[in-house]
Short mmCIF file of C-alpha atoms and ligand atoms in Angstrom, two decimals:
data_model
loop_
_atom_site.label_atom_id
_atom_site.label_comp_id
_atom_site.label_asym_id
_atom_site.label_seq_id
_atom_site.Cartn_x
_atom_site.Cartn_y
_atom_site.Cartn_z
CA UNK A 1 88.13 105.57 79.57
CA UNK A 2 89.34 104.56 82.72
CA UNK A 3 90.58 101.79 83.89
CA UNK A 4 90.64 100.50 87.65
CA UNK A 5 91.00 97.54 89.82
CA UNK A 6 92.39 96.32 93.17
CA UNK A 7 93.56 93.02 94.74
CA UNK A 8 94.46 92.12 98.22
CA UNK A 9 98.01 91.89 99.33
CA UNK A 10 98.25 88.26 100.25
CA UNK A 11 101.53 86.23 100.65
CA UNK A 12 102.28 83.70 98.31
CA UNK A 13 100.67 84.29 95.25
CA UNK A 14 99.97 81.57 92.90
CA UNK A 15 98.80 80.41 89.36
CA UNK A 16 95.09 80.62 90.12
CA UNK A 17 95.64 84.99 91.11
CA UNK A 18 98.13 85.08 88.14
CA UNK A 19 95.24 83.68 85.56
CA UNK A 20 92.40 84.67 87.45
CA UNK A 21 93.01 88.34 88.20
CA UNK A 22 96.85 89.88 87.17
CA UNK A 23 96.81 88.93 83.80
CA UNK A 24 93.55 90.38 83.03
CA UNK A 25 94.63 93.63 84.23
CA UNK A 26 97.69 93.20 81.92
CA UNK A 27 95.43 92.68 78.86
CA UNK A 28 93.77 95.34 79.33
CA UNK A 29 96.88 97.94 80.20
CA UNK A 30 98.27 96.75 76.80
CA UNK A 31 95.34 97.13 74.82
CA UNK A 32 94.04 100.35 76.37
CA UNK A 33 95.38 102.38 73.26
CA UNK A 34 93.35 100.73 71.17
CA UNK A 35 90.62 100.87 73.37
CA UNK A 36 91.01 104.11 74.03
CA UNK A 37 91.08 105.56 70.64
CA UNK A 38 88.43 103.15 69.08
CA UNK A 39 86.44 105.19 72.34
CA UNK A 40 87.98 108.45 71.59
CA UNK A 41 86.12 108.04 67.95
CA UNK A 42 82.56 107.79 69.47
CA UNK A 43 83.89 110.59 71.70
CA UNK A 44 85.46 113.15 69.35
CA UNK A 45 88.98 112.12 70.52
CA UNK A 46 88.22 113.19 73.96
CA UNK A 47 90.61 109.84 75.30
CA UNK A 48 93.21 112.02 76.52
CA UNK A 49 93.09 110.77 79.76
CA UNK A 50 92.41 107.44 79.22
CA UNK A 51 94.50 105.32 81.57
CA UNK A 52 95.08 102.16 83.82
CA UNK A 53 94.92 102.68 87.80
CA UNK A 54 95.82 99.27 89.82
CA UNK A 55 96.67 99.48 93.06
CA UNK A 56 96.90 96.89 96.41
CA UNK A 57 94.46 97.11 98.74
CA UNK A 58 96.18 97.19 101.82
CA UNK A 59 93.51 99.46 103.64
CA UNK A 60 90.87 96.72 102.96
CA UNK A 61 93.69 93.86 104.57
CA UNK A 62 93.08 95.45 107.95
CA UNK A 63 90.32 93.32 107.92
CA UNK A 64 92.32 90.15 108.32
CA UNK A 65 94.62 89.96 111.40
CA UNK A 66 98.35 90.66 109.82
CA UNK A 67 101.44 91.31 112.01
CA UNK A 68 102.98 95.04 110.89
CA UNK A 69 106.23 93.40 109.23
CA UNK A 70 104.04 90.40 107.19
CA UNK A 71 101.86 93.08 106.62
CA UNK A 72 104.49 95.13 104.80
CA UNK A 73 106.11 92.42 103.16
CA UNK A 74 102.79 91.59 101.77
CA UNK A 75 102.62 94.92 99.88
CA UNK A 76 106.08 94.42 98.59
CA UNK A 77 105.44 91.09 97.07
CA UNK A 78 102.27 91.77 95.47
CA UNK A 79 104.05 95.20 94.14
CA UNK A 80 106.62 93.13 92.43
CA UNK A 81 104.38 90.22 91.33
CA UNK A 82 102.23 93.12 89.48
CA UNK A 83 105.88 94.41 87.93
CA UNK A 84 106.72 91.01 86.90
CA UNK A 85 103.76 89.68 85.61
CA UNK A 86 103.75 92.79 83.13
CA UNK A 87 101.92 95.89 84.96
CA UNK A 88 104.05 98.66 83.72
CA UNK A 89 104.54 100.94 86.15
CA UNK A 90 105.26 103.73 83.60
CA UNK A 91 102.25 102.91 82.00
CA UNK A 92 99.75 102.29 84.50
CA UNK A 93 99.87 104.21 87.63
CA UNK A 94 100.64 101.38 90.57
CA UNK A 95 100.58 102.20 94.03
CA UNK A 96 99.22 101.15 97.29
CA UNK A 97 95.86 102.54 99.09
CA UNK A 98 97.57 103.48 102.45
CA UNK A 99 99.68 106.15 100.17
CA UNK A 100 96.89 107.74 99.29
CA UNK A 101 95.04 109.13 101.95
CA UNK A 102 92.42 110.15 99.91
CA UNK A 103 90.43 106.57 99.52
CA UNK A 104 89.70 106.57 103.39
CA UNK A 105 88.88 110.57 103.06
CA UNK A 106 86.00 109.54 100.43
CA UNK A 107 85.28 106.22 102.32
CA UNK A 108 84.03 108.18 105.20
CA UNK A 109 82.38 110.52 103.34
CA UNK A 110 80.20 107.78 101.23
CA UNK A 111 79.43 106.32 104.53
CA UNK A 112 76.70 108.93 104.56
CA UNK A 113 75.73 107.97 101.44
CA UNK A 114 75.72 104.37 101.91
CA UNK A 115 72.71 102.49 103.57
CA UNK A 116 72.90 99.68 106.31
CA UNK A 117 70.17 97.56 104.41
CA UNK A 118 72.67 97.64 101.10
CA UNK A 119 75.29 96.31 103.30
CA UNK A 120 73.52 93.60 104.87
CA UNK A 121 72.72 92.49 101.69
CA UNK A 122 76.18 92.00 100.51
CA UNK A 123 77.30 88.16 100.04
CA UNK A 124 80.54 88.19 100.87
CA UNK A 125 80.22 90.09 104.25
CA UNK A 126 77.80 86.95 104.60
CA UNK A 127 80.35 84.69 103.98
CA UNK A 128 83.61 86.06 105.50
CA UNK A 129 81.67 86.90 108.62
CA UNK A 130 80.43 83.61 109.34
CA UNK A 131 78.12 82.66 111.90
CA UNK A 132 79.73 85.09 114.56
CA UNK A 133 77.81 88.58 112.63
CA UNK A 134 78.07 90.12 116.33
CA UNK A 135 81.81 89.45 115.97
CA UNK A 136 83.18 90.91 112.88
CA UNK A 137 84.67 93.99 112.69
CA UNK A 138 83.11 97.26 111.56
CA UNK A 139 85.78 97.58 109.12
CA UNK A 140 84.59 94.36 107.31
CA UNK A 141 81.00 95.96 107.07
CA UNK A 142 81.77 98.76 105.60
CA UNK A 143 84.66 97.25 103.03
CA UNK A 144 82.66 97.79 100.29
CA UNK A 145 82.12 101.58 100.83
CA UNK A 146 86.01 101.57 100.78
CA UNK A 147 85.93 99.97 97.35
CA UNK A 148 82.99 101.98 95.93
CA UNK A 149 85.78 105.09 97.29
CA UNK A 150 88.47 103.68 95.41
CA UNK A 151 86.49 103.15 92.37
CA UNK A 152 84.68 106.54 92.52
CA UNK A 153 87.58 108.64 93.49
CA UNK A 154 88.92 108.09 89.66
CA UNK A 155 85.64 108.51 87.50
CA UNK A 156 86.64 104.61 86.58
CA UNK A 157 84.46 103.12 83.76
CA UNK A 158 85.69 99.82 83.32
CA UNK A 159 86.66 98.02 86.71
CA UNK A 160 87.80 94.37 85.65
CA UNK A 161 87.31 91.84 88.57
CA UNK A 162 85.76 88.07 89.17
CA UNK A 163 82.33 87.10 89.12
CA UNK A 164 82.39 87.39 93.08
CA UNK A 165 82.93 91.28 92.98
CA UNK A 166 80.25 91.93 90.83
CA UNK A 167 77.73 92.34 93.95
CA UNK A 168 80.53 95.12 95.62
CA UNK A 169 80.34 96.99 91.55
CA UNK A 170 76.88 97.03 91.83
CA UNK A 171 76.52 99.02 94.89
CA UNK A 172 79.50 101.69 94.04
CA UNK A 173 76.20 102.28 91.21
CA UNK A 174 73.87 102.77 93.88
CA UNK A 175 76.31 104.97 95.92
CA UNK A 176 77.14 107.02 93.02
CA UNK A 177 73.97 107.72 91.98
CA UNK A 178 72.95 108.14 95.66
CA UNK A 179 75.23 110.60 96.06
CA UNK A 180 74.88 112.75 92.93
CA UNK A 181 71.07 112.62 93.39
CA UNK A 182 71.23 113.92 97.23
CA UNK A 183 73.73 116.50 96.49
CA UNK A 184 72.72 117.80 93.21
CA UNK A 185 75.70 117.53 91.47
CA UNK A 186 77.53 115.22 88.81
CA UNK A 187 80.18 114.12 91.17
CA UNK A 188 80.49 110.49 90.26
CA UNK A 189 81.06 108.57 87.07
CA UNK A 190 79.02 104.95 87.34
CA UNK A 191 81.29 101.95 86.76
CA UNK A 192 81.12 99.16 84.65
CA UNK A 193 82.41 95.73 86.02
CA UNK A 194 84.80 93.56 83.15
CA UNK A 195 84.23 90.59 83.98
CA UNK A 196 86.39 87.68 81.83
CA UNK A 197 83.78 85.89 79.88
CA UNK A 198 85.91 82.58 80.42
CA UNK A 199 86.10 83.56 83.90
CA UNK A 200 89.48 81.37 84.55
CA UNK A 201 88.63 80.02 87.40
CA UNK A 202 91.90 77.80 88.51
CA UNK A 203 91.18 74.40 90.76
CA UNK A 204 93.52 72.46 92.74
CA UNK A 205 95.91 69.96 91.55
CA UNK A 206 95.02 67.35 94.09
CA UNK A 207 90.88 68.30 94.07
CA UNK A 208 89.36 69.34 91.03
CA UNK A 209 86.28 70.67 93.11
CA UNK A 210 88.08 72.96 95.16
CA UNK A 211 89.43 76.17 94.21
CA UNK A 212 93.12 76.53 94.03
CA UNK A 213 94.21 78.39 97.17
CA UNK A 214 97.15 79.68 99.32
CA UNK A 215 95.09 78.25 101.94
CA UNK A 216 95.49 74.49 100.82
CA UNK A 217 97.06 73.09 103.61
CA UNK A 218 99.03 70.74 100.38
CA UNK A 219 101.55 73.02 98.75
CA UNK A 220 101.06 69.89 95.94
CA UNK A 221 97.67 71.36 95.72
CA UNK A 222 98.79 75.00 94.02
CA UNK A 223 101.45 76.53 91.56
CA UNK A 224 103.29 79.37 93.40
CA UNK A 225 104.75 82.46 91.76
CA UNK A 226 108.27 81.13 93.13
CA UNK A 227 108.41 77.65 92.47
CA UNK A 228 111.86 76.44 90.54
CA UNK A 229 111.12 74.52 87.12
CA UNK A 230 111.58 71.57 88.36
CA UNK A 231 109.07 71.84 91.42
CA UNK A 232 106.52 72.71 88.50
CA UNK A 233 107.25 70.13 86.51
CA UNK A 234 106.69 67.72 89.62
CA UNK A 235 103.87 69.04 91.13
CA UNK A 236 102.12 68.41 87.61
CA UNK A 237 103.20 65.35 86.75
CA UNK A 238 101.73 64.41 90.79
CA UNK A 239 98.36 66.23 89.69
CA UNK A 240 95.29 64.27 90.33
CA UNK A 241 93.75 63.23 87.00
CA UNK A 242 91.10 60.10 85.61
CA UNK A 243 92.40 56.90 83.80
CA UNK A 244 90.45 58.16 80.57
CA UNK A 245 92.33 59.25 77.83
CA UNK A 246 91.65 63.29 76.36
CA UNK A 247 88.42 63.41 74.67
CA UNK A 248 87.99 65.01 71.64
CA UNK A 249 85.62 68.04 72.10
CA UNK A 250 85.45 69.92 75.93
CA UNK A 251 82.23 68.53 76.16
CA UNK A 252 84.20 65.25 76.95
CA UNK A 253 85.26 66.89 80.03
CA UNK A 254 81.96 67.04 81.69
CA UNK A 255 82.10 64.50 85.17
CA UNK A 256 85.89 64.59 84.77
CA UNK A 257 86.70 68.36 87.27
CA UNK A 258 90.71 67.51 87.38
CA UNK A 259 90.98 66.60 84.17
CA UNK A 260 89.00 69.62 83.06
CA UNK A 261 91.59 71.80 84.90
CA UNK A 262 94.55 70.82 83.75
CA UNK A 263 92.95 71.22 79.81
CA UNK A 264 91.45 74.69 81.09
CA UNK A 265 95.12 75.56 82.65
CA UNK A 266 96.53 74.48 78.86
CA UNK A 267 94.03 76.56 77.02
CA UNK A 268 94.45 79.97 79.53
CA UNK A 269 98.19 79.56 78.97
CA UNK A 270 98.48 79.13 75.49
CA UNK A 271 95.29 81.48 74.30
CA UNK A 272 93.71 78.60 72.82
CA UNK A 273 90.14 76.95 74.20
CA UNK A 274 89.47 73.47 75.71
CA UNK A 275 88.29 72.25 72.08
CA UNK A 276 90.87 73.19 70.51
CA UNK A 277 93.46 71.72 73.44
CA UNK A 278 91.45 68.60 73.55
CA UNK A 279 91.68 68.30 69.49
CA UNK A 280 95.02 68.63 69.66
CA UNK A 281 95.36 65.52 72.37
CA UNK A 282 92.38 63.59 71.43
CA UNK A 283 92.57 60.10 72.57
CA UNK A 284 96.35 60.75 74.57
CA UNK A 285 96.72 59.72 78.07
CA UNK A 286 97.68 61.60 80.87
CA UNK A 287 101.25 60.51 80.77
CA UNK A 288 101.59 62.15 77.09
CA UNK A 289 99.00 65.37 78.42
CA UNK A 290 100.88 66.55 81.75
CA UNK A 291 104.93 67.05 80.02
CA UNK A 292 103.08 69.34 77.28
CA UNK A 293 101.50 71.07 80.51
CA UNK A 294 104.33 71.25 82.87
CA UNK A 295 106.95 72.64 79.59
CA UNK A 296 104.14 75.37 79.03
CA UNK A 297 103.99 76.52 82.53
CA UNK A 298 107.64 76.24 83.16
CA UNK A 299 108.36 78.48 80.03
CA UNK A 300 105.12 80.78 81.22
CA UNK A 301 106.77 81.23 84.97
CA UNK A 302 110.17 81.20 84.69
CA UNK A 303 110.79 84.58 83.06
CA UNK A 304 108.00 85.84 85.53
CA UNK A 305 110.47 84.06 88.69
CA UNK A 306 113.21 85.61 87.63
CA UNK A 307 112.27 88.99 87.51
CA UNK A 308 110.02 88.42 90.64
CA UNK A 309 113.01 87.72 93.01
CA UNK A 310 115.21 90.42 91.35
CA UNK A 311 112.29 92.81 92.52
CA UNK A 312 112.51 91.54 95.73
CA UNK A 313 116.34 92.06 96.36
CA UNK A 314 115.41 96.14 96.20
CA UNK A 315 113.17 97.47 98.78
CA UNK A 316 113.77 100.78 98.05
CA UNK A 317 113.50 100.45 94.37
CA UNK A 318 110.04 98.73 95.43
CA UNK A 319 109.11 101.65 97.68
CA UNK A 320 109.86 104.06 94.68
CA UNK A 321 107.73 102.74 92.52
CA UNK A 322 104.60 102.82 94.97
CA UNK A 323 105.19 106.51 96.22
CA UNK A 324 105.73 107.73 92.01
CA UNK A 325 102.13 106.08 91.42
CA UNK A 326 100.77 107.34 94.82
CA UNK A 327 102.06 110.70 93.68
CA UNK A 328 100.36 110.74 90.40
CA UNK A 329 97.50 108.75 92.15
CA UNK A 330 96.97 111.50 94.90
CA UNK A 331 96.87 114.30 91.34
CA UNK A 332 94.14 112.36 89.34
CA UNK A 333 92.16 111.70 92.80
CA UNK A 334 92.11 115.14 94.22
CA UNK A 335 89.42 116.88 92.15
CA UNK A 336 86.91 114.68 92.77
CA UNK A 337 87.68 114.49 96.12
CA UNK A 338 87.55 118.73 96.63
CA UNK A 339 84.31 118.34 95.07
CA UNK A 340 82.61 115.83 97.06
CA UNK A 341 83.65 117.79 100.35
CA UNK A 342 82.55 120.60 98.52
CA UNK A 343 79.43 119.51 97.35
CA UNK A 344 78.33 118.68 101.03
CA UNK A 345 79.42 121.53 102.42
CA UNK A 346 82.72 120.67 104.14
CA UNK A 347 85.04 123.04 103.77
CA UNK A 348 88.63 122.55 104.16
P1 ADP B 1 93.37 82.92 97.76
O1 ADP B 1 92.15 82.12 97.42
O2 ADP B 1 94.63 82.21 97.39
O3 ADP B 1 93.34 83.38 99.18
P2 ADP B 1 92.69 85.64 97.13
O4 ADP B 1 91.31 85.47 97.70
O5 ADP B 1 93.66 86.45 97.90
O6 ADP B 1 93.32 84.20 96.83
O7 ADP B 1 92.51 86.21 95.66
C1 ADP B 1 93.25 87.23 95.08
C2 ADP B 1 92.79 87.38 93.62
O8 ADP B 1 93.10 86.20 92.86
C3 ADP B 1 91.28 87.60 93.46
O9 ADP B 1 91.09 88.52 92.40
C4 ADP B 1 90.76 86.23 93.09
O10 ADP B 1 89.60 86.31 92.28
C5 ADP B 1 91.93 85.62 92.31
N1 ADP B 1 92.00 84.16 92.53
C6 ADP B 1 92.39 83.54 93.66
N2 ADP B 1 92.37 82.20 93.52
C7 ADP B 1 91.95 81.97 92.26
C8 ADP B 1 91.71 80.78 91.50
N3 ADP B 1 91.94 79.57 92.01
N4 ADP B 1 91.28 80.91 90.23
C9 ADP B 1 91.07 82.13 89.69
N5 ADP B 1 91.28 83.29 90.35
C10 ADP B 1 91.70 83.22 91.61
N1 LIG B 2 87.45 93.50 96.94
C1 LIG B 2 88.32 93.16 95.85
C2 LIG B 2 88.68 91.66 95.95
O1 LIG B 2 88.57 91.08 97.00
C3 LIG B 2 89.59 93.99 95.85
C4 LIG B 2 89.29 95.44 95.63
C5 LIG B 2 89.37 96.45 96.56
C6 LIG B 2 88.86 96.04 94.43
N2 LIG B 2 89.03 97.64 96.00
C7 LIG B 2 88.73 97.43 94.69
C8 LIG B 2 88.59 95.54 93.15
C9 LIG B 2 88.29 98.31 93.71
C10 LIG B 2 88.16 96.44 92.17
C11 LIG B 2 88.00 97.82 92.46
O2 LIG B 2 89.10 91.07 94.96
#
């Protein structure tokens, strides 16, 4: 069993990438030995190499215009946002694409594979290109031949991502087996997208329709990784919300998006669901609701803060931990790498 999955170094990372993506990937790090031996008994044990890979995708942010030192802060910060949100970097192997050379090796070599008409059919090339096709660059064409390559490149089985990857999973499938049909050989292991089945999809404070986003132009609007208690505790009480009072089953929520938000923020946090949350505050305002909120996110983040910015006063120790998972990154990478040049006949 392997585990895989990458995410964008962005700046300022917020509540909707902490519930939405990182702490899926933590999950599944900390219950990967039980997942891996419940496997290993279907498997006759065979789970010795089950493990987690995560890693930034800095190769696939060339495809947004970053100056070289955001750019590298960017990789920094989502390092230590993965370290403090729980990735173990002695557990899970954690490292950065551009350290391993060997994702744009296999990139290029699945571009062979890889079919324009696939490509054109992908949604999100659709939507991040816009109406200016003619203008986008090559590199955001081909991104998801980069992420079939990181996927491949490990033999992962179980990729966790959001609903909107599942399009990009789906054709590392039809590259794999591409691939291993044209050249003969069982090269590639086909992936399985994880996908959360209550898909915590985060809105903003102000909007309840819109998606909560570093891109909000209204810092009221989002939760960041870095914001003191107190900012927390203001920017919920400031959340947009109904007059109604909490109903008693979710299905109260319907019509109501902020309110809906703020009860699905509550359940995420606290591993409960909306029923339950909205049993618990049945027929409560608002003004009893959003202290309950703001004291569970405030004791969520803070330990999560604190170790963030002690992360970030050690570059170096940063850097270290990126080139020891690049390292053992490079190892796990390297045989299926020899044997996809090999299997085409490129020697080296
Ligand atoms: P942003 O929308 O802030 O630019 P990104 O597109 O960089 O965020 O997303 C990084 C990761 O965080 C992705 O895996 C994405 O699915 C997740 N994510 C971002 N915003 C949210 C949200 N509001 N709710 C749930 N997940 C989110
Ligand atoms: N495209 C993914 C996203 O935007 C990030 C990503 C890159 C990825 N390579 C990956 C996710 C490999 C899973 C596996 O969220």
């Amino acid at each position: 069993m392997r585990v895989l999955s990458g995410i964008q170094p962005t700046g300022n990372l917020h509540l909707g990438n902490y519930l939405g993506a990182i702490r899926n990937w933590v999950k599944m790090q900390d219950e990967m030995p039980a997942m891996a031996a419940q496997a290993g008994m279907a498997n006759n044990g065979k789970n010795a190499d089950s493990q987690c890979f995560f890693f930034l995708a800095d190769m696939h942010s060339i495809t947004v215009h970053e100056g070289r030192e955001q750019r590298i802060r960017n990789v920094r910060d989502m390092a230590a946002a993965l370290v403090a949100s729980g990735i173990d970097p002695d557990r899970s192997v954690l490292f950065n694409q551009a350290r391993v050379p060997a994702h744009a090796e296999l990139a290029w070599l699945l571009n062979g594979t890889a079919r324009i008409g696939w490509l054109n059919r992908m949604t999100q090339f659709k939507d991040k290109a816009g109406k200016d096709r003619e203008g986008a660059s090559v590199g955001l064409f081909v991104y998801p031949v980069l992420q079939a390559a990181d996927i491949l490149l490990y033999q992962a089985t179980h990729v966790p991502v959001g609903e909107d990857q599942k399009q990009h999973l789906e054709l590392s499938r039809d590259i794999a087996t591409k691939f291993n049909t044209d050249f003969g050989a069982d090269i590639f292991t086909l992936p399985a997208p994880i996908i959360p089945k209550e898909s915590a999809r985060i809105m903003s404070l102000r909007d309840g329709t819109a998606k909560m986003s570093k891109s909000d132009p209204s810092d009221l609007s989002r939760i960041n990784l870095t914001d003191e208690d107190d900012a927390i505790m203001t920017k919920v009480k400031k959340a947009k919300t109904d007059p109604e009072p909490l109903p008693e089953t979710a299905e109260g929520l319907a019509g109501r998006p902020e309110a809906n938000n703020l009860v699905g923020i509550y359940a995420t946090l606290s591993n409960s669901t909306p029923d339950t949350v909205c049993a618990e505050f049945a027929g409560k305002g608002f003004g009893a609701f959003k202290p309950a909120l703001g004291e569970l996110l405030v004791e969520t983040l803070r330990p999560m803060r604190q170790r963030f910015l002690e992360l970030r006063t050690d570059d170096a120790a940063l850097d270290a931990i990126l080139d020891k998972g690049a390292a053992k990154a490079t190892a796990a990478a390297e045989p299926t790498l020899r044997a996809a040049y090999d299997a085409m006949g490129l020697m080296r």
